[in-house]
Amino acid sequence: MDEYSFNSASYGVKTHAEGKILLLRVLLILGYVLFSAGYCTVFLVPVKMPALIAILPIFLLVLIPSTWRLVSFDYEYVVEHGELAVEKLYSTKKRRRILAVRLREAVRVVPLTPDVSLSGLTVHDCRGTKKSPDSYLVEYRAEDGKPSVLLFEGTTKLVKMIAKYNSATVVSDALRL
């Protein structure tokens, strides 16, 4: 994507450790500790080969990066050609597209406020933090026909670009530039 293009906009957010991600991080750390303790116990008590404990750091050097990336990622929102695409960016520079929404088919694009009801909708929460004051929602119909909602963090440029493709967009004045 051309960063100087007037027909596209992108924005990335860092995921904070809260909620489900915080729980998964704590469970992974606990798993690393239990794996290390179990490994040391097995090679000290029944097998009686303490020299094999020297291999434990090699196992941890393989295990930690391959599992920690599951809870350490960023989101990137890209509006291009009338489509809002959300991608996960992993620490290994890999990216995976989570979903894409055709903006002209969206029912509404509004700021997320406490009075907005999300009951009965499939929610895709792609915000970096649940406490973001710049939270927006895009209500749309998924391919299977179910009503769905995409939650994301918006900026002024991103939301104005969305408004070009969808007339039901409400542009908030309190957004980041």
Coordinates of N, CA, C and O in Angstrom, one line a residue:
M1 N 0.8 -1.2 0.0 CA 0.0 0.0 0.0 C 0.9 1.2 0.0 O 1.9 1.3 0.7
D2 N 0.5 2.2 -0.8 CA 1.2 3.5 -0.8 C 0.9 4.3 0.4 O -0.3 4.6 0.6
E3 N 1.9 4.7 1.2 CA 1.6 5.5 2.4 C 1.1 6.9 2.1 O 0.6 7.6 2.9
Y4 N 1.3 7.4 0.9 CA 0.9 8.8 0.5 C -0.4 8.8 -0.3 O -0.8 9.8 -0.9
S5 N -1.1 7.6 -0.4 CA -2.3 7.5 -1.2 C -3.5 8.2 -0.5 O -3.6 8.2 0.7
F6 N -4.3 8.9 -1.3 CA -5.5 9.5 -0.7 C -6.7 8.6 -0.7 O -7.7 8.9 -0.3
N7 N -6.5 7.4 -1.3 CA -7.6 6.4 -1.4 C -7.5 5.3 -0.5 O -8.2 4.3 -0.6
S8 N -6.6 5.3 0.5 CA -6.4 4.2 1.4 C -6.0 4.8 2.8 O -5.4 5.9 2.8
A9 N -6.2 4.1 3.8 CA -5.8 4.5 5.2 C -5.5 3.2 5.9 O -6.1 2.2 5.7
S10 N -4.5 3.3 6.8 CA -4.2 2.1 7.7 C -3.8 2.7 9.0 O -3.3 3.8 9.2
Y11 N -4.0 1.8 10.0 CA -3.7 2.1 11.4 C -3.4 0.9 12.1 O -4.1 -0.2 12.0
G12 N -2.4 0.9 13.0 CA -2.0 -0.3 13.8 C -2.1 0.0 15.2 O -1.8 1.1 15.7
V13 N -2.5 -1.0 16.0 CA -2.6 -0.9 17.5 C -1.9 -2.1 18.1 O -1.9 -3.2 17.6
K14 N -1.2 -1.8 19.3 CA -0.6 -2.8 20.0 C -1.6 -3.4 21.0 O -2.3 -2.7 21.6
T15 N -1.6 -4.7 21.1 CA -2.5 -5.4 22.0 C -2.0 -5.3 23.4 O -0.8 -5.7 23.7
H16 N -2.8 -4.9 24.4 CA -2.4 -4.8 25.8 C -2.8 -6.1 26.5 O -3.7 -6.8 26.1
A17 N -2.1 -6.4 27.5 CA -2.3 -7.6 28.3 C -3.5 -7.4 29.3 O -3.3 -6.9 30.4
E18 N -4.7 -7.7 28.8 CA -5.9 -7.6 29.7 C -6.9 -8.6 29.2 O -6.9 -9.1 28.1
G19 N -7.7 -9.0 30.1 CA -8.8 -10.0 29.8 C -8.2 -11.4 29.5 O -7.4 -11.9 30.2
K20 N -8.7 -11.9 28.4 CA -8.3 -13.2 27.9 C -6.8 -13.3 27.6 O -6.2 -14.3 27.9
I21 N -6.3 -12.3 27.0 CA -4.8 -12.3 26.7 C -4.0 -12.3 28.0 O -3.0 -13.1 28.0
L22 N -4.4 -11.6 29.0 CA -3.7 -11.6 30.3 C -3.8 -13.0 30.9 O -2.7 -13.6 31.4
L23 N -4.9 -13.6 30.8 CA -5.1 -15.0 31.4 C -4.2 -16.0 30.6 O -3.5 -16.8 31.2
L24 N -4.2 -15.9 29.3 CA -3.4 -16.8 28.5 C -1.9 -16.6 28.8 O -1.1 -17.5 28.8
R25 N -1.4 -15.3 29.0 CA 0.0 -15.1 29.3 C 0.4 -15.7 30.6 O 1.4 -16.3 30.8
V26 N -0.5 -15.5 31.6 CA -0.2 -16.1 33.0 C -0.2 -17.6 32.9 O 0.7 -18.3 33.5
L27 N -1.1 -18.2 32.1 CA -1.1 -19.7 32.0 C 0.1 -20.2 31.2 O 0.7 -21.2 31.6
L28 N 0.6 -19.4 30.2 CA 1.8 -19.8 29.5 C 3.0 -19.7 30.4 O 3.9 -20.7 30.4
I29 N 3.1 -18.7 31.2 CA 4.3 -18.6 32.2 C 4.2 -19.7 33.2 O 5.3 -20.3 33.5
L30 N 3.0 -20.0 33.7 CA 2.9 -21.1 34.6 C 3.3 -22.4 33.9 O 3.9 -23.3 34.5
G31 N 2.9 -22.6 32.7 CA 3.3 -23.8 31.9 C 4.8 -23.9 31.7 O 5.3 -25.0 31.8
Y32 N 5.5 -22.8 31.5 CA 6.9 -22.8 31.3 C 7.6 -23.3 32.7 O 8.5 -24.1 32.7
V33 N 7.1 -22.7 33.8 CA 7.6 -23.1 35.1 C 7.4 -24.6 35.4 O 8.3 -25.3 35.8
L34 N 6.1 -25.0 35.1 CA 5.8 -26.4 35.4 C 6.6 -27.4 34.5 O 7.1 -28.4 34.9
F35 N 6.8 -27.0 33.2 CA 7.6 -27.8 32.3 C 9.0 -27.9 32.8 O 9.6 -29.0 32.9
S36 N 9.6 -26.8 33.3 CA 11.0 -26.8 33.8 C 11.1 -27.6 35.0 O 12.0 -28.4 35.2
A37 N 10.2 -27.4 35.9 CA 10.2 -28.2 37.2 C 10.0 -29.7 36.9 O 10.7 -30.5 37.5
G38 N 9.1 -30.0 36.0 CA 8.9 -31.4 35.7 C 10.1 -32.1 35.0 O 10.5 -33.2 35.3
Y39 N 10.7 -31.3 34.1 CA 11.9 -31.8 33.4 C 13.0 -32.1 34.4 O 13.7 -33.1 34.4
C40 N 13.2 -31.1 35.3 CA 14.3 -31.3 36.3 C 14.0 -32.5 37.2 O 14.9 -33.3 37.6
T41 N 12.7 -32.6 37.6 CA 12.4 -33.7 38.5 C 12.6 -35.1 37.9 O 13.1 -36.0 38.5
V42 N 12.2 -35.2 36.6 CA 12.3 -36.4 35.9 C 13.8 -36.9 35.8 O 14.1 -38.0 36.0
F43 N 14.7 -35.9 35.5 CA 16.1 -36.3 35.3 C 16.9 -36.3 36.6 O 18.0 -36.7 36.6
L44 N 16.3 -35.8 37.7 CA 17.0 -35.9 39.0 C 16.6 -37.1 39.8 O 17.4 -37.8 40.4
V45 N 15.3 -37.5 39.8 CA 14.8 -38.5 40.7 C 14.7 -39.9 40.0 O 15.5 -40.8 40.3
P46 N 13.8 -40.2 39.0 CA 13.8 -41.5 38.5 C 14.9 -41.9 37.6 O 15.5 -43.0 37.6
V47 N 15.4 -41.0 36.7 CA 16.4 -41.3 35.7 C 17.8 -41.2 36.3 O 18.7 -41.9 35.9
K48 N 18.0 -40.2 37.2 CA 19.3 -39.9 37.9 C 20.4 -39.6 36.9 O 21.5 -40.2 36.9
M49 N 20.0 -38.7 36.0 CA 21.0 -38.2 35.0 C 21.0 -36.7 35.1 O 20.4 -36.0 34.2
P50 N 21.5 -36.0 36.1 CA 21.5 -34.6 36.2 C 22.2 -33.8 35.1 O 21.9 -32.6 34.8
A51 N 23.0 -34.4 34.4 CA 23.7 -33.8 33.3 C 22.7 -33.4 32.1 O 23.0 -32.4 31.4
L52 N 21.6 -34.1 32.0 CA 20.7 -33.8 30.9 C 19.9 -32.5 31.2 O 19.2 -32.0 30.4
I53 N 20.0 -32.0 32.4 CA 19.3 -30.8 32.8 C 19.9 -29.6 32.0 O 19.3 -28.6 31.7
A54 N 21.1 -29.8 31.5 CA 21.8 -28.7 30.8 C 21.1 -28.5 29.4 O 21.3 -27.5 28.8
I55 N 20.3 -29.4 29.0 CA 19.6 -29.3 27.7 C 18.3 -28.5 27.9 O 17.7 -28.0 26.9
L56 N 17.8 -28.3 29.1 CA 16.6 -27.6 29.4 C 16.6 -26.2 28.7 O 15.6 -25.8 28.1
P57 N 17.6 -25.4 28.8 CA 17.5 -24.0 28.2 C 17.3 -24.1 26.6 O 16.6 -23.2 26.1
I58 N 17.8 -25.1 26.0 CA 17.6 -25.3 24.6 C 16.1 -25.6 24.3 O 15.5 -25.0 23.4
F59 N 15.5 -26.4 25.1 CA 14.1 -26.7 25.0 C 13.3 -25.4 25.2 O 12.3 -25.1 24.5
L60 N 13.7 -24.6 26.2 CA 12.9 -23.4 26.5 C 13.1 -22.4 25.4 O 12.2 -21.6 25.1
L61 N 14.3 -22.3 24.8 CA 14.5 -21.4 23.6 C 13.7 -21.8 22.4 O 13.4 -20.9 21.6
V62 N 13.3 -23.0 22.3 CA 12.4 -23.4 21.2 C 10.9 -23.2 21.6 O 10.1 -22.7 20.9
L63 N 10.6 -23.6 22.9 CA 9.2 -23.5 23.3 C 8.7 -22.1 23.5 O 7.6 -21.8 23.1
I64 N 9.4 -21.3 24.1 CA 8.9 -19.9 24.5 C 8.6 -19.1 23.2 O 7.5 -18.6 23.1
P65 N 9.5 -18.9 22.3 CA 9.1 -18.1 21.1 C 7.9 -18.7 20.3 O 7.1 -18.0 19.7
S66 N 7.9 -20.0 20.2 CA 6.8 -20.7 19.4 C 5.4 -20.5 20.1 O 4.4 -20.6 19.4
T67 N 5.4 -20.4 21.4 CA 4.1 -20.3 22.0 C 3.8 -18.8 22.4 O 2.6 -18.4 22.5
W68 N 4.8 -18.0 22.7 CA 4.5 -16.6 23.2 C 3.9 -15.8 22.1 O 3.2 -14.8 22.4
R69 N 4.2 -16.1 20.9 CA 3.6 -15.3 19.8 C 2.1 -15.3 19.7 O 1.5 -14.5 19.1
L70 N 1.5 -16.4 20.3 CA 0.1 -16.5 20.3 C -0.6 -15.4 21.2 O -1.8 -15.1 21.0
V71 N 0.2 -14.8 22.1 CA -0.4 -13.8 23.0 C 0.3 -12.5 22.9 O 0.0 -11.5 23.6
S72 N 1.2 -12.3 21.9 CA 1.9 -11.1 21.7 C 1.8 -10.7 20.2 O 2.6 -11.2 19.4
F73 N 0.8 -9.9 19.9 CA 0.5 -9.5 18.5 C -0.1 -8.1 18.5 O -0.5 -7.6 19.5
D74 N -0.1 -7.6 17.3 CA -0.7 -6.3 17.0 C -1.8 -6.4 16.0 O -1.9 -7.4 15.3
Y75 N -2.7 -5.5 16.0 CA -3.7 -5.4 14.9 C -3.4 -4.3 14.0 O -2.9 -3.2 14.4
E76 N -3.7 -4.5 12.7 CA -3.6 -3.4 11.7 C -4.9 -3.4 10.9 O -5.4 -4.4 10.5
Y77 N -5.5 -2.2 10.8 CA -6.7 -1.9 10.1 C -6.3 -1.2 8.8 O -5.6 -0.2 8.8
V78 N -6.8 -1.7 7.7 CA -6.5 -1.2 6.4 C -7.8 -0.9 5.6 O -8.6 -1.9 5.4
V79 N -8.0 0.3 5.2 CA -9.2 0.6 4.3 C -8.6 0.9 3.0 O -7.8 1.8 2.7
E80 N -9.0 0.0 2.0 CA -8.5 0.1 0.7 C -9.6 -0.5 -0.3 O -10.1 -1.6 0.0
H81 N -9.9 0.2 -1.3 CA -10.8 -0.3 -2.3 C -12.2 -0.6 -1.7 O -12.8 -1.6 -2.1
G82 N -12.6 0.2 -0.8 CA -14.0 0.0 -0.2 C -14.1 -1.2 0.8 O -15.2 -1.6 1.0
E83 N -13.0 -1.6 1.3 CA -13.0 -2.8 2.2 C -12.1 -2.5 3.4 O -11.0 -1.9 3.3
L84 N -12.7 -2.8 4.5 CA -11.9 -2.7 5.8 C -11.4 -4.1 6.1 O -12.1 -5.0 6.4
A85 N -10.1 -4.2 6.1 CA -9.4 -5.5 6.4 C -8.7 -5.3 7.8 O -8.1 -4.3 8.1
V86 N -8.8 -6.4 8.6 CA -8.2 -6.5 9.9 C -7.2 -7.6 9.8 O -7.5 -8.7 9.5
E87 N -5.9 -7.3 10.2 CA -4.9 -8.3 10.1 C -4.2 -8.4 11.5 O -4.0 -7.3 12.2
K88 N -3.8 -9.6 11.9 CA -2.9 -9.8 13.0 C -1.5 -9.7 12.6 O -1.1 -10.5 11.7
L89 N -0.7 -9.0 13.3 CA 0.8 -8.9 13.0 C 1.5 -9.6 14.2 O 1.4 -9.1 15.3
Y90 N 2.2 -10.6 13.9 CA 2.9 -11.3 14.9 C 4.3 -10.8 15.1 O 4.8 -10.1 14.2
S91 N 5.0 -11.1 16.2 CA 6.3 -10.6 16.4 C 7.3 -11.1 15.4 O 8.4 -10.5 15.2
T92 N 7.0 -12.2 14.7 CA 7.9 -12.7 13.7 C 7.7 -12.1 12.4 O 8.1 -12.6 11.4
K93 N 7.0 -11.0 12.3 CA 6.7 -10.2 11.1 C 5.8 -10.9 10.2 O 5.6 -10.6 9.0
K94 N 5.1 -11.9 10.7 CA 4.1 -12.6 9.9 C 2.8 -11.9 10.1 O 2.5 -11.4 11.2
R95 N 1.9 -11.9 9.1 CA 0.6 -11.3 9.3 C -0.5 -12.3 8.8 O -0.2 -13.1 7.9
R96 N -1.6 -12.2 9.4 CA -2.7 -13.1 9.1 C -4.0 -12.3 9.0 O -4.3 -11.6 10.0
R97 N -4.7 -12.3 7.9 CA -5.9 -11.6 7.8 C -7.0 -12.3 8.6 O -7.2 -13.5 8.4
I98 N -7.6 -11.5 9.5 CA -8.7 -12.1 10.3 C -10.0 -12.0 9.6 O -10.7 -13.0 9.5
L99 N -10.3 -10.8 9.1 CA -11.6 -10.6 8.4 C -11.5 -9.4 7.5 O -10.7 -8.5 7.8
A100 N -12.4 -9.3 6.6 CA -12.5 -8.1 5.7 C -14.0 -7.9 5.6 O -14.8 -8.8 5.4
V101 N -14.4 -6.6 5.6 CA -15.8 -6.1 5.6 C -15.9 -5.2 4.4 O -15.2 -4.2 4.3
R102 N -16.9 -5.4 3.5 CA -17.2 -4.5 2.4 C -17.9 -3.3 3.0 O -19.0 -3.5 3.6
L103 N -17.4 -2.2 3.0 CA -17.9 -1.0 3.7 C -19.3 -0.5 3.2 O -20.1 -0.1 4.0
R104 N -19.5 -0.7 1.9 CA -20.8 -0.2 1.4 C -22.0 -1.1 1.8 O -23.1 -0.7 1.8
E105 N -21.6 -2.4 2.2 CA -22.6 -3.3 2.7 C -22.8 -3.2 4.2 O -23.7 -3.9 4.8
A106 N -22.0 -2.4 4.9 CA -22.2 -2.3 6.4 C -23.5 -1.6 6.7 O -23.9 -0.6 6.1
V107 N -24.1 -2.0 7.8 CA -25.4 -1.4 8.2 C -25.1 -0.1 8.9 O -25.8 0.9 8.6
R108 N -24.1 0.0 9.8 CA -23.7 1.2 10.4 C -22.3 1.2 10.9 O -21.7 0.1 11.1
V109 N -21.7 2.4 11.0 CA -20.4 2.5 11.5 C -20.5 3.7 12.5 O -20.6 4.8 12.1
V110 N -20.4 3.4 13.8 CA -20.6 4.4 14.8 C -19.6 4.2 16.0 O -19.0 3.1 16.1
P111 N -19.4 5.3 16.7 CA -18.5 5.1 17.9 C -19.2 4.2 18.9 O -20.4 4.1 19.1
L112 N -18.3 3.4 19.6 CA -18.8 2.4 20.6 C -19.0 3.2 21.9 O -18.0 3.7 22.5
T113 N -20.2 3.2 22.3 CA -20.6 3.9 23.6 C -21.2 2.9 24.5 O -21.7 1.8 24.0
P114 N -21.3 3.1 25.8 CA -21.9 2.1 26.7 C -23.4 1.8 26.4 O -23.8 0.8 26.8
D115 N -24.1 2.7 25.8 CA -25.5 2.5 25.5 C -25.7 1.6 24.2 O -26.9 1.3 23.9
V116 N -24.7 1.3 23.5 CA -24.8 0.5 22.3 C -25.0 -1.0 22.7 O -24.1 -1.5 23.4
S117 N -26.0 -1.6 22.2 CA -26.3 -3.0 22.6 C -25.7 -3.9 21.5 O -25.9 -3.8 20.3
L118 N -25.0 -4.9 22.0 CA -24.3 -5.9 21.1 C -25.0 -7.3 21.3 O -24.4 -8.3 20.8
S119 N -26.1 -7.4 21.9 CA -26.7 -8.7 22.2 C -27.3 -9.2 20.9 O -27.8 -8.5 20.1
G120 N -27.1 -10.5 20.7 CA -27.6 -11.2 19.5 C -26.7 -11.0 18.3 O -27.1 -11.5 17.2
L121 N -25.6 -10.4 18.5 CA -24.6 -10.2 17.4 C -23.4 -11.0 17.6 O -22.9 -11.2 18.7
T122 N -22.7 -11.5 16.5 CA -21.4 -12.1 16.6 C -20.4 -11.0 16.7 O -20.3 -10.1 15.8
V123 N -19.6 -10.9 17.8 CA -18.7 -9.8 18.0 C -17.3 -10.3 17.7 O -16.8 -11.3 18.2
H124 N -16.6 -9.5 16.9 CA -15.2 -9.6 16.6 C -14.5 -8.4 17.2 O -14.5 -7.3 16.6
D125 N -13.8 -8.6 18.3 CA -13.2 -7.5 19.0 C -11.7 -7.5 18.6 O -10.9 -8.3 19.0
C126 N -11.4 -6.5 17.8 CA -10.0 -6.3 17.3 C -9.4 -5.0 17.8 O -8.7 -4.4 17.1
R127 N -9.7 -4.7 19.1 CA -9.1 -3.5 19.7 C -7.9 -3.8 20.4 O -7.8 -5.0 20.9
G128 N -7.0 -2.9 20.6 CA -5.8 -3.1 21.4 C -6.1 -3.2 22.8 O -5.5 -4.0 23.6
T129 N -7.0 -2.4 23.3 CA -7.5 -2.4 24.7 C -9.0 -2.1 24.7 O -9.5 -1.4 23.9
K130 N -9.6 -2.7 25.7 CA -11.1 -2.6 25.9 C -11.4 -1.2 26.4 O -12.5 -0.7 26.3
K131 N -10.4 -0.4 26.9 CA -10.7 0.9 27.5 C -10.4 2.0 26.5 O -10.4 3.2 26.9
S132 N -10.2 1.7 25.3 CA -9.9 2.8 24.3 C -11.0 3.7 24.1 O -12.2 3.3 23.9
P133 N -10.7 5.0 24.2 CA -11.8 6.0 23.9 C -12.1 6.2 22.5 O -13.1 6.8 22.1
D134 N -11.3 5.6 21.6 CA -11.5 5.7 20.1 C -12.2 4.5 19.5 O -12.0 4.2 18.4
S135 N -12.9 3.7 20.4 CA -13.5 2.5 19.9 C -14.7 2.8 18.9 O -15.5 3.6 19.2
Y136 N -14.7 2.0 17.8 CA -15.7 2.1 16.8 C -16.3 0.8 16.6 O -15.6 -0.3 16.9
L137 N -17.5 0.7 16.0 CA -18.1 -0.6 15.6 C -18.6 -0.5 14.2 O -19.1 0.6 13.8
V138 N -18.4 -1.6 13.5 CA -19.0 -1.7 12.2 C -20.0 -2.9 12.2 O -19.6 -4.0 12.5
E139 N -21.2 -2.6 12.0 CA -22.2 -3.7 12.0 C -22.4 -4.1 10.5 O -22.7 -3.3 9.7
Y140 N -22.4 -5.4 10.3 CA -22.5 -5.9 8.9 C -23.1 -7.3 9.0 O -23.3 -7.9 10.1
R141 N -23.4 -7.9 7.8 CA -23.9 -9.2 7.7 C -22.8 -10.1 7.2 O -22.1 -9.8 6.2
A142 N -22.5 -11.2 8.0 CA -21.4 -12.1 7.6 C -21.8 -12.9 6.4 O -23.0 -12.8 5.9
E143 N -20.9 -13.6 5.8 CA -21.2 -14.4 4.6 C -22.3 -15.4 4.9 O -23.0 -15.8 4.0
D144 N -22.4 -15.9 6.1 CA -23.4 -16.9 6.4 C -24.8 -16.2 6.7 O -25.7 -16.9 7.1
G145 N -24.8 -14.9 6.7 CA -26.1 -14.2 6.9 C -26.3 -13.7 8.3 O -27.3 -13.1 8.6
K146 N -25.5 -14.1 9.2 CA -25.6 -13.7 10.6 C -25.2 -12.3 10.8 O -24.2 -11.8 10.3
P147 N -26.0 -11.5 11.6 CA -25.5 -10.1 11.9 C -24.3 -10.2 12.8 O -24.2 -10.9 13.8
S148 N -23.3 -9.4 12.4 CA -22.0 -9.4 13.1 C -21.5 -8.0 13.4 O -22.0 -7.0 12.7
V149 N -20.6 -7.8 14.3 CA -20.1 -6.5 14.7 C -18.5 -6.7 14.7 O -18.0 -7.6 15.3
L150 N -17.9 -5.7 14.1 CA -16.4 -5.6 14.2 C -16.1 -4.4 15.1 O -16.5 -3.3 14.8
L151 N -15.4 -4.6 16.2 CA -14.9 -3.5 17.1 C -13.5 -3.2 16.8 O -12.6 -4.1 16.7
F152 N -13.2 -1.9 16.6 CA -11.8 -1.5 16.2 C -11.6 -0.1 16.8 O -12.5 0.5 17.3
E153 N -10.3 0.2 16.8 CA -9.9 1.6 17.3 C -9.7 2.5 16.1 O -8.9 2.1 15.2
G154 N -10.4 3.6 16.1 CA -10.4 4.4 14.9 C -9.5 5.7 15.1 O -9.3 6.1 16.2
T155 N -9.1 6.2 13.9 CA -8.4 7.5 13.9 C -9.3 8.4 13.0 O -10.1 7.9 12.2
T156 N -9.0 9.7 13.0 CA -9.7 10.6 12.1 C -9.6 10.2 10.7 O -10.6 10.1 10.0
K157 N -8.4 10.0 10.2 CA -8.2 9.6 8.8 C -8.9 8.3 8.4 O -9.6 8.2 7.4
L158 N -8.8 7.3 9.3 CA -9.4 6.0 9.0 C -10.9 6.1 8.9 O -11.6 5.6 8.0
V159 N -11.5 6.8 9.9 CA -13.0 6.9 9.9 C -13.5 7.8 8.8 O -14.6 7.5 8.2
K160 N -12.8 8.8 8.4 CA -13.2 9.7 7.3 C -13.1 8.9 6.0 O -14.0 9.0 5.1
M161 N -12.1 8.0 5.9 CA -12.0 7.1 4.7 C -13.2 6.2 4.7 O -13.7 5.9 3.6
I162 N -13.6 5.6 5.8 CA -14.7 4.7 5.9 C -16.0 5.5 5.5 O -16.9 4.9 4.8
A163 N -16.1 6.7 5.9 CA -17.3 7.5 5.6 C -17.4 7.8 4.1 O -18.5 8.0 3.6
K164 N -16.3 7.8 3.3 CA -16.4 7.9 1.9 C -17.1 6.8 1.2 O -17.8 6.9 0.2
Y165 N -17.0 5.6 1.8 CA -17.6 4.4 1.3 C -18.9 4.0 1.9 O -19.6 3.2 1.3
N166 N -19.2 4.5 3.1 CA -20.5 4.2 3.7 C -21.1 5.5 4.3 O -20.5 6.1 5.2
S167 N -22.3 5.8 3.8 CA -22.9 7.0 4.3 C -23.5 6.9 5.7 O -23.9 7.9 6.3
A168 N -23.6 5.7 6.2 CA -24.1 5.5 7.6 C -23.0 5.7 8.6 O -23.2 5.2 9.8
T169 N -21.9 6.3 8.3 CA -20.8 6.4 9.2 C -21.0 7.7 10.0 O -21.2 8.7 9.5
V170 N -20.8 7.6 11.3 CA -20.8 8.7 12.2 C -19.4 9.0 12.6 O -18.7 8.2 13.2
V171 N -18.9 10.2 12.2 CA -17.5 10.6 12.4 C -17.5 11.4 13.8 O -18.1 12.4 13.9
S172 N -16.7 10.9 14.7 CA -16.6 11.5 16.0 C -15.6 12.6 16.0 O -14.6 12.5 15.3
D173 N -15.8 13.7 16.8 CA -14.8 14.8 16.8 C -13.7 14.5 17.8 O -12.6 15.1 17.7
A174 N -13.8 13.5 18.6 CA -12.8 13.2 19.7 C -11.8 12.1 19.3 O -11.3 11.5 20.2
L175 N -11.6 11.9 18.0 CA -10.7 10.9 17.6 C -9.2 11.4 17.5 O -9.0 12.6 17.4
R176 N -8.3 10.4 17.6 CA -6.9 10.7 17.4 C -6.7 11.1 15.9 O -7.4 10.7 15.1
L177 N -5.6 11.8 15.7 CA -5.3 12.2 14.3 C -4.7 11.0 13.7 O -4.8 10.5 12.7

